[in-house]
């Protein structure tokens, strides 16, 4: 896991640096980033094998715990999904995601549309909530089940004052068995931060 | 362990016992132990520029209508939650303890279930210790949650005796923790 301040209050601050300053800044970022290493889960459920990947830095903590396909299917079938519909989501590598502002020096703002997964040299956005909801509508999933789905997801955007947090489901859209890096981004006091969870494994 | 339900679904068997276990696992985020649960917050967020609370008029699980507008003069904790939401379940006993401690001093709690029906909520309340004695309202179409700009569950708001939203709590919160109580006390109606 790596936390990287991205830019200043103007959002494009780094683009305005002169060449010598840019070189120096690049060196600093490189030091902050360090070599890419495979992350080991901080916990593994002894019964299900579900792994938790977690990091804490600069007053913010982020964790992913895989929800196994059978867990996801059972949850949504119990809330009105047909098995075939629940299968679609269950096979999309779903994680219980927790993001919390423990002691950051200000309110944390994020949009999931700014987050990415890196998989097999390809960087892609997370599947948007609206796309899932449109798919459920097209497949005839009942309104009440779609409502449950919407509220069970990790929020698409949110602001956390110090002490605030959420947990919810987040699908990567990758096939089971994938390994990926999660790149999360948020802003605190006009500074953008990037956090990475490297080499997260999606058990099938 | 949460791998049995789907087999039971396919076999046409009851999934409730297995689902309860499954939801517990989801609640523990698959970590297998209470010590691994994300900690509840012990502080509330004071809103710097309080604004009038959005309307809130809903029926509870007994069919009784509650209107926030009728509660002027009381301090009201409005909590948006759902039975399947792990931190919602974990914070609810602390809300009941807070309610027992301060209801005579003017505290009202309205717990608004988002998107579920009466049977689901009623069945759930028996699992809580202490069970909630404050009203459990039903926001079956989640319209109220949207009116209050709720983005994730649980989210709570404190409405002062003048009807303004003065405090917010996003995420599971231990409402009867001393630090949280200290933040609420100044806003209780004067005796």
XYZ file of C-alpha atoms in Angstrom:
395
model
C 0.000 0.000 0.000
C 1.260 3.436 -0.868
C -0.173 6.851 -0.188
C 0.891 9.537 -2.611
C -0.054 13.221 -2.433
C -0.934 14.042 -6.042
C -1.267 17.767 -6.411
C -1.884 21.065 -4.738
C -4.931 23.315 -4.308
C -5.083 24.105 -8.021
C -5.206 20.487 -9.009
C -2.665 21.082 -11.795
C 0.110 22.373 -9.627
C 2.627 19.769 -10.652
C 2.165 20.599 -14.335
C 3.446 24.121 -13.712
C 6.766 23.098 -12.249
C 9.905 24.108 -14.077
C 12.066 21.254 -15.356
C 14.535 21.222 -12.434
C 11.689 21.342 -9.909
C 9.806 18.681 -11.831
C 12.832 16.421 -11.734
C 13.189 16.975 -8.025
C 9.498 16.346 -7.484
C 9.683 13.150 -9.508
C 12.528 11.967 -7.348
C 10.515 12.671 -4.208
C 7.519 10.772 -5.584
C 9.747 7.879 -6.496
C 11.007 7.737 -2.922
C 7.478 7.860 -1.624
C 6.317 5.160 -3.982
C 9.220 2.814 -3.544
C 9.438 -0.525 -5.305
C 6.246 -2.401 -6.065
C 5.825 -5.291 -3.690
C 3.182 -7.936 -3.437
C 0.840 -7.234 -0.562
C 0.069 -10.032 1.808
C -3.398 -10.043 3.360
C -3.531 -8.864 6.942
C -6.136 -11.504 7.768
C -7.512 -14.641 6.200
C -10.770 -16.108 7.403
C -9.887 -19.631 8.508
C -13.264 -20.977 7.424
C -13.905 -19.250 4.100
C -10.377 -18.352 3.051
C -11.521 -14.782 2.369
C -8.570 -12.413 2.662
C -8.467 -8.865 3.980
C -6.057 -6.307 2.529
C -5.620 -3.186 4.575
C -3.561 -0.081 5.018
C -3.470 2.943 7.280
C -1.597 6.150 6.601
C -1.963 9.868 7.200
C -5.051 9.378 9.322
C -6.957 7.396 6.678
C -7.541 3.656 6.548
C -8.724 1.522 3.673
C -9.468 -2.183 3.611
C -10.807 -4.729 1.165
C -12.172 -8.109 2.208
C -13.329 -10.427 -0.512
C -16.908 -11.610 -0.337
C -16.900 -15.052 -1.825
C -19.298 -15.695 -4.716
C -21.571 -17.914 -2.624
C -21.809 -15.233 0.052
C -22.799 -12.636 -2.521
C -25.307 -14.921 -4.222
C -26.960 -15.799 -0.925
C -27.177 -12.150 0.135
C -28.881 -10.990 -3.043
C -31.130 -14.011 -3.520
C -32.394 -13.309 -0.001
C -33.200 -9.761 -1.129
C -35.198 -10.749 -4.198
C -32.666 -11.442 -6.948
C -33.053 -14.508 -9.136
C -30.103 -16.829 -8.867
C -29.031 -16.048 -12.442
C -29.047 -12.307 -11.736
C -27.228 -12.698 -8.436
C -24.650 -14.807 -10.262
C -23.753 -11.901 -12.525
C -22.682 -9.778 -9.572
C -21.227 -12.644 -7.539
C -18.784 -13.430 -10.365
C -17.506 -9.841 -10.551
C -14.944 -10.102 -7.707
C -16.850 -8.332 -4.922
C -15.139 -6.833 -1.878
C -16.427 -5.479 1.398
C -14.756 -2.095 1.319
C -14.133 0.081 4.367
C -12.783 3.621 4.081
C -12.530 5.776 7.153
C -11.189 9.157 8.079
C -9.645 8.402 11.436
C -7.521 11.442 12.121
C -6.878 13.188 8.808
C -6.403 16.959 9.043
C -9.756 17.763 7.455
C -12.741 16.343 5.637
C -12.021 13.563 3.159
C -13.935 13.640 -0.139
C -13.928 10.869 -2.697
C -15.701 9.711 -5.846
C -15.494 6.071 -6.825
C -15.306 7.195 -10.443
C -11.776 8.387 -9.602
C -10.722 4.916 -8.427
C -9.158 2.337 -10.730
C -8.054 -1.257 -10.829
C -4.881 -2.301 -12.609
C -5.059 -5.814 -13.999
C -2.788 -7.466 -16.557
C -1.140 -4.171 -17.522
C -4.549 -2.584 -18.103
C -5.992 0.189 -15.950
C -9.760 0.352 -15.812
C -12.438 2.164 -13.847
C -14.670 0.382 -11.393
C -18.081 -0.572 -12.799
C -20.369 2.376 -11.942
C -23.409 1.824 -9.734
C -25.695 3.247 -12.430
C -24.501 0.594 -14.879
C -25.363 -2.164 -12.426
C -28.767 -0.636 -11.740
C -29.483 -0.298 -15.462
C -28.520 -3.924 -15.945
C -30.828 -5.066 -13.142
C -33.680 -3.030 -14.607
C -33.097 -4.570 -18.040
C -33.063 -8.049 -16.502
C -36.323 -7.407 -14.672
C -34.932 -7.471 -11.146
C -37.726 -6.291 -8.796
C -37.669 -2.710 -7.530
C -37.193 -3.774 -3.902
C -34.205 -5.930 -4.835
C -32.652 -3.099 -6.829
C -33.143 -0.821 -3.855
C -31.358 -3.296 -1.597
C -28.535 -3.543 -4.119
C -28.143 0.226 -4.299
C -27.878 0.662 -0.541
C -25.590 -2.327 -0.007
C -22.944 -0.842 -2.307
C -20.043 1.229 -1.108
C -21.131 4.853 -1.723
C -20.368 6.273 -5.171
C -19.239 9.478 -3.492
C -19.012 10.620 0.083
C -17.440 13.086 2.477
C -16.025 11.939 5.786
C -15.213 14.311 8.602
C -12.635 12.908 11.041
C -14.251 9.922 12.733
C -16.612 9.134 9.867
C -16.564 6.045 7.672
C -18.590 3.613 5.586
C -18.463 0.018 4.584
C -20.162 -1.470 1.562
C -19.793 -3.827 -1.365
C -17.611 -2.897 -4.299
C -17.221 -5.009 -7.442
C -14.074 -4.781 -9.517
C -15.750 -6.300 -12.579
C -12.806 -8.672 -12.977
C -13.234 -12.420 -13.425
C -12.706 -14.733 -10.431
C -9.091 -15.739 -10.026
C -7.820 -12.278 -10.989
C -4.984 -10.454 -9.248
C -5.101 -6.688 -9.365
C -3.956 -3.425 -7.816
C -6.590 -1.047 -6.453
C -5.819 2.626 -6.913
C -8.007 4.736 -4.595
C -8.073 8.528 -4.662
C -9.497 11.153 -2.345
C -9.051 14.791 -1.456
C -8.333 16.377 1.892
C -7.901 20.122 2.240
C -7.517 20.614 -1.539
C -4.802 17.978 -1.739
C -5.388 14.808 -3.735
C -4.098 11.569 -2.261
C -3.676 8.237 -3.950
C -3.623 4.971 -2.078
C -2.771 1.640 -3.627
C -3.457 -1.896 -2.533
C -1.136 -4.017 -4.632
C -1.590 -7.570 -5.803
C -5.018 -8.165 -4.320
C -6.195 -11.653 -5.087
C -9.754 -12.565 -6.023
C -10.388 -16.141 -5.003
C -12.818 -18.054 -7.167
C -19.084 -20.280 7.320
C -21.142 -19.014 4.472
C -20.902 -21.459 1.644
C -23.994 -23.522 2.315
C -26.829 -21.145 1.335
C -26.570 -21.438 -2.413
C -26.757 -25.196 -2.249
C -29.840 -24.857 -0.104
C -31.356 -22.362 -2.525
C -30.805 -24.770 -5.419
C -32.281 -27.582 -3.353
C -35.324 -25.478 -2.488
C -34.532 -25.610 1.227
C -34.904 -22.873 3.804
C -32.018 -20.467 3.630
C -32.824 -18.404 6.707
C -30.522 -20.121 9.214
C -27.653 -20.106 6.790
C -28.330 -16.545 5.756
C -28.182 -15.352 9.317
C -24.752 -16.871 9.530
C -23.887 -15.383 6.169
C -24.949 -11.898 7.149
C -22.890 -12.282 10.276
C -19.931 -13.111 8.127
C -20.601 -10.131 5.901
C -20.809 -8.078 9.038
C -17.471 -9.265 10.191
C -16.202 -8.572 6.707
C -15.200 -12.165 6.433
C -12.673 -11.898 9.158
C -14.151 -14.424 11.463
C -13.894 -12.534 14.707
C -15.456 -9.584 16.506
C -12.040 -8.144 17.223
C -11.562 -7.665 13.489
C -14.692 -5.586 12.999
C -14.145 -1.972 12.004
C -14.388 0.047 15.215
C -17.456 2.181 15.797
C -16.798 5.891 15.896
C -16.948 7.690 19.234
C -17.444 11.202 17.979
C -20.053 13.184 16.139
C -19.584 15.824 13.461
C -20.889 19.244 14.431
C -22.371 21.062 11.438
C -20.952 24.560 11.224
C -23.947 26.140 9.493
C -27.103 24.387 10.743
C -29.982 24.348 8.276
C -33.641 23.407 8.723
C -34.151 19.643 8.677
C -35.814 18.155 5.587
C -39.368 16.908 6.142
C -39.715 13.441 7.666
C -43.129 11.865 7.982
C -43.280 8.075 7.951
C -45.157 5.197 9.544
C -43.465 2.937 12.046
C -43.664 -0.867 12.112
C -46.919 -0.633 14.080
C -48.514 1.599 11.446
C -48.275 4.736 13.585
C -47.308 7.886 11.681
C -44.473 10.040 13.019
C -43.815 13.567 11.811
C -40.573 15.289 12.681
C -42.431 18.598 12.525
C -44.381 17.545 15.630
C -41.177 17.165 17.648
C -40.145 20.830 17.891
C -38.814 21.436 21.356
C -37.102 18.048 21.589
C -33.646 16.943 20.538
C -34.163 14.318 17.821
C -31.672 11.728 16.624
C -32.674 10.607 13.106
C -30.879 7.398 12.173
C -30.992 5.843 8.670
C -30.270 2.120 8.754
C -31.115 -1.336 7.387
C -31.239 -4.766 8.982
C -28.578 -6.212 6.675
C -26.136 -3.364 7.393
C -23.532 -4.612 9.893
C -22.525 -1.284 11.480
C -26.208 -0.308 11.675
C -26.895 -3.383 13.773
C -23.860 -2.798 15.935
C -24.687 0.819 16.758
C -28.365 0.283 17.535
C -27.940 -1.003 21.126
C -25.960 2.134 21.926
C -28.844 4.216 20.607
C -31.228 2.405 22.921
C -28.947 3.001 25.899
C -28.695 6.682 24.975
C -32.474 6.858 24.642
C -33.043 5.310 28.055
C -30.565 7.743 29.566
C -31.978 10.948 28.090
C -35.550 10.462 26.883
C -36.922 12.122 30.024
C -34.697 15.100 29.313
C -36.140 15.607 25.847
C -34.328 13.166 23.558
C -36.313 11.409 20.813
C -34.862 8.830 18.456
C -36.377 8.013 15.062
C -34.679 5.035 13.397
C -35.573 5.021 9.703
C -35.179 1.653 8.015
C -34.306 2.148 4.347
C -35.860 -0.100 1.720
C -37.260 -2.954 3.802
C -40.729 -4.035 4.845
C -42.384 -4.335 8.230
C -41.935 -8.103 8.569
C -38.202 -7.901 7.930
C -37.671 -5.125 10.457
C -39.956 -6.669 13.071
C -38.177 -10.033 12.846
C -34.851 -8.293 13.277
C -35.658 -6.338 16.413
C -35.928 -9.496 18.488
C -32.244 -10.169 17.853
C -31.074 -6.956 19.520
C -30.037 -6.618 23.137
C -31.270 -4.249 24.326
C -34.182 -4.228 21.882
C -35.064 -0.755 20.643
C -38.002 0.946 22.345
C -37.857 4.038 20.136
C -39.908 4.146 16.899
C -38.632 2.188 13.895
C -39.905 3.979 10.796
C -40.239 2.455 7.327
C -38.764 4.287 4.343
C -39.672 1.506 1.942
C -38.848 3.402 -1.260
C -35.809 5.201 0.258
C -37.334 8.553 -0.634
C -36.646 9.967 2.827
C -33.024 8.823 2.721
C -32.619 10.659 -0.563
C -34.360 13.771 0.775
C -31.849 13.789 3.619
C -28.927 13.317 1.156
C -27.920 10.032 2.742
C -25.208 8.374 0.673
C -24.411 5.325 2.793
C -25.792 3.451 5.776
C -25.763 4.081 8.624
C -26.005 7.849 8.611
C -27.481 9.807 11.511
C -28.451 13.402 12.111
C -29.264 15.320 15.261
C -32.056 17.880 14.958
C -32.120 20.574 17.617
C -35.288 21.747 19.411
C -35.661 24.503 16.766
C -35.732 21.937 13.970
C -32.232 22.506 12.593
C -29.737 19.772 11.702
C -26.817 20.467 14.005
C -24.855 17.204 14.099
C -24.092 14.389 11.653
C -22.620 10.918 12.070
C -21.643 8.931 8.976
C -20.768 5.323 9.732
C -21.410 3.161 12.757
C -21.202 5.161 15.983
C -21.202 4.278 19.674
C -23.801 6.874 20.586
C -23.625 6.421 24.344
C -19.865 6.757 24.455
C -18.858 9.530 26.842
C -17.349 11.632 24.057
C -20.510 11.464 21.950
C -22.759 12.160 24.935
C -20.655 15.183 25.814
C -21.323 16.568 22.336
C -25.080 16.019 22.662
C -25.641 17.295 26.196
C -25.484 21.037 25.440
C -28.321 20.684 22.953
C -30.829 18.901 25.181
C -33.829 21.094 25.967
C -33.437 23.138 29.119
C -35.567 21.781 31.984
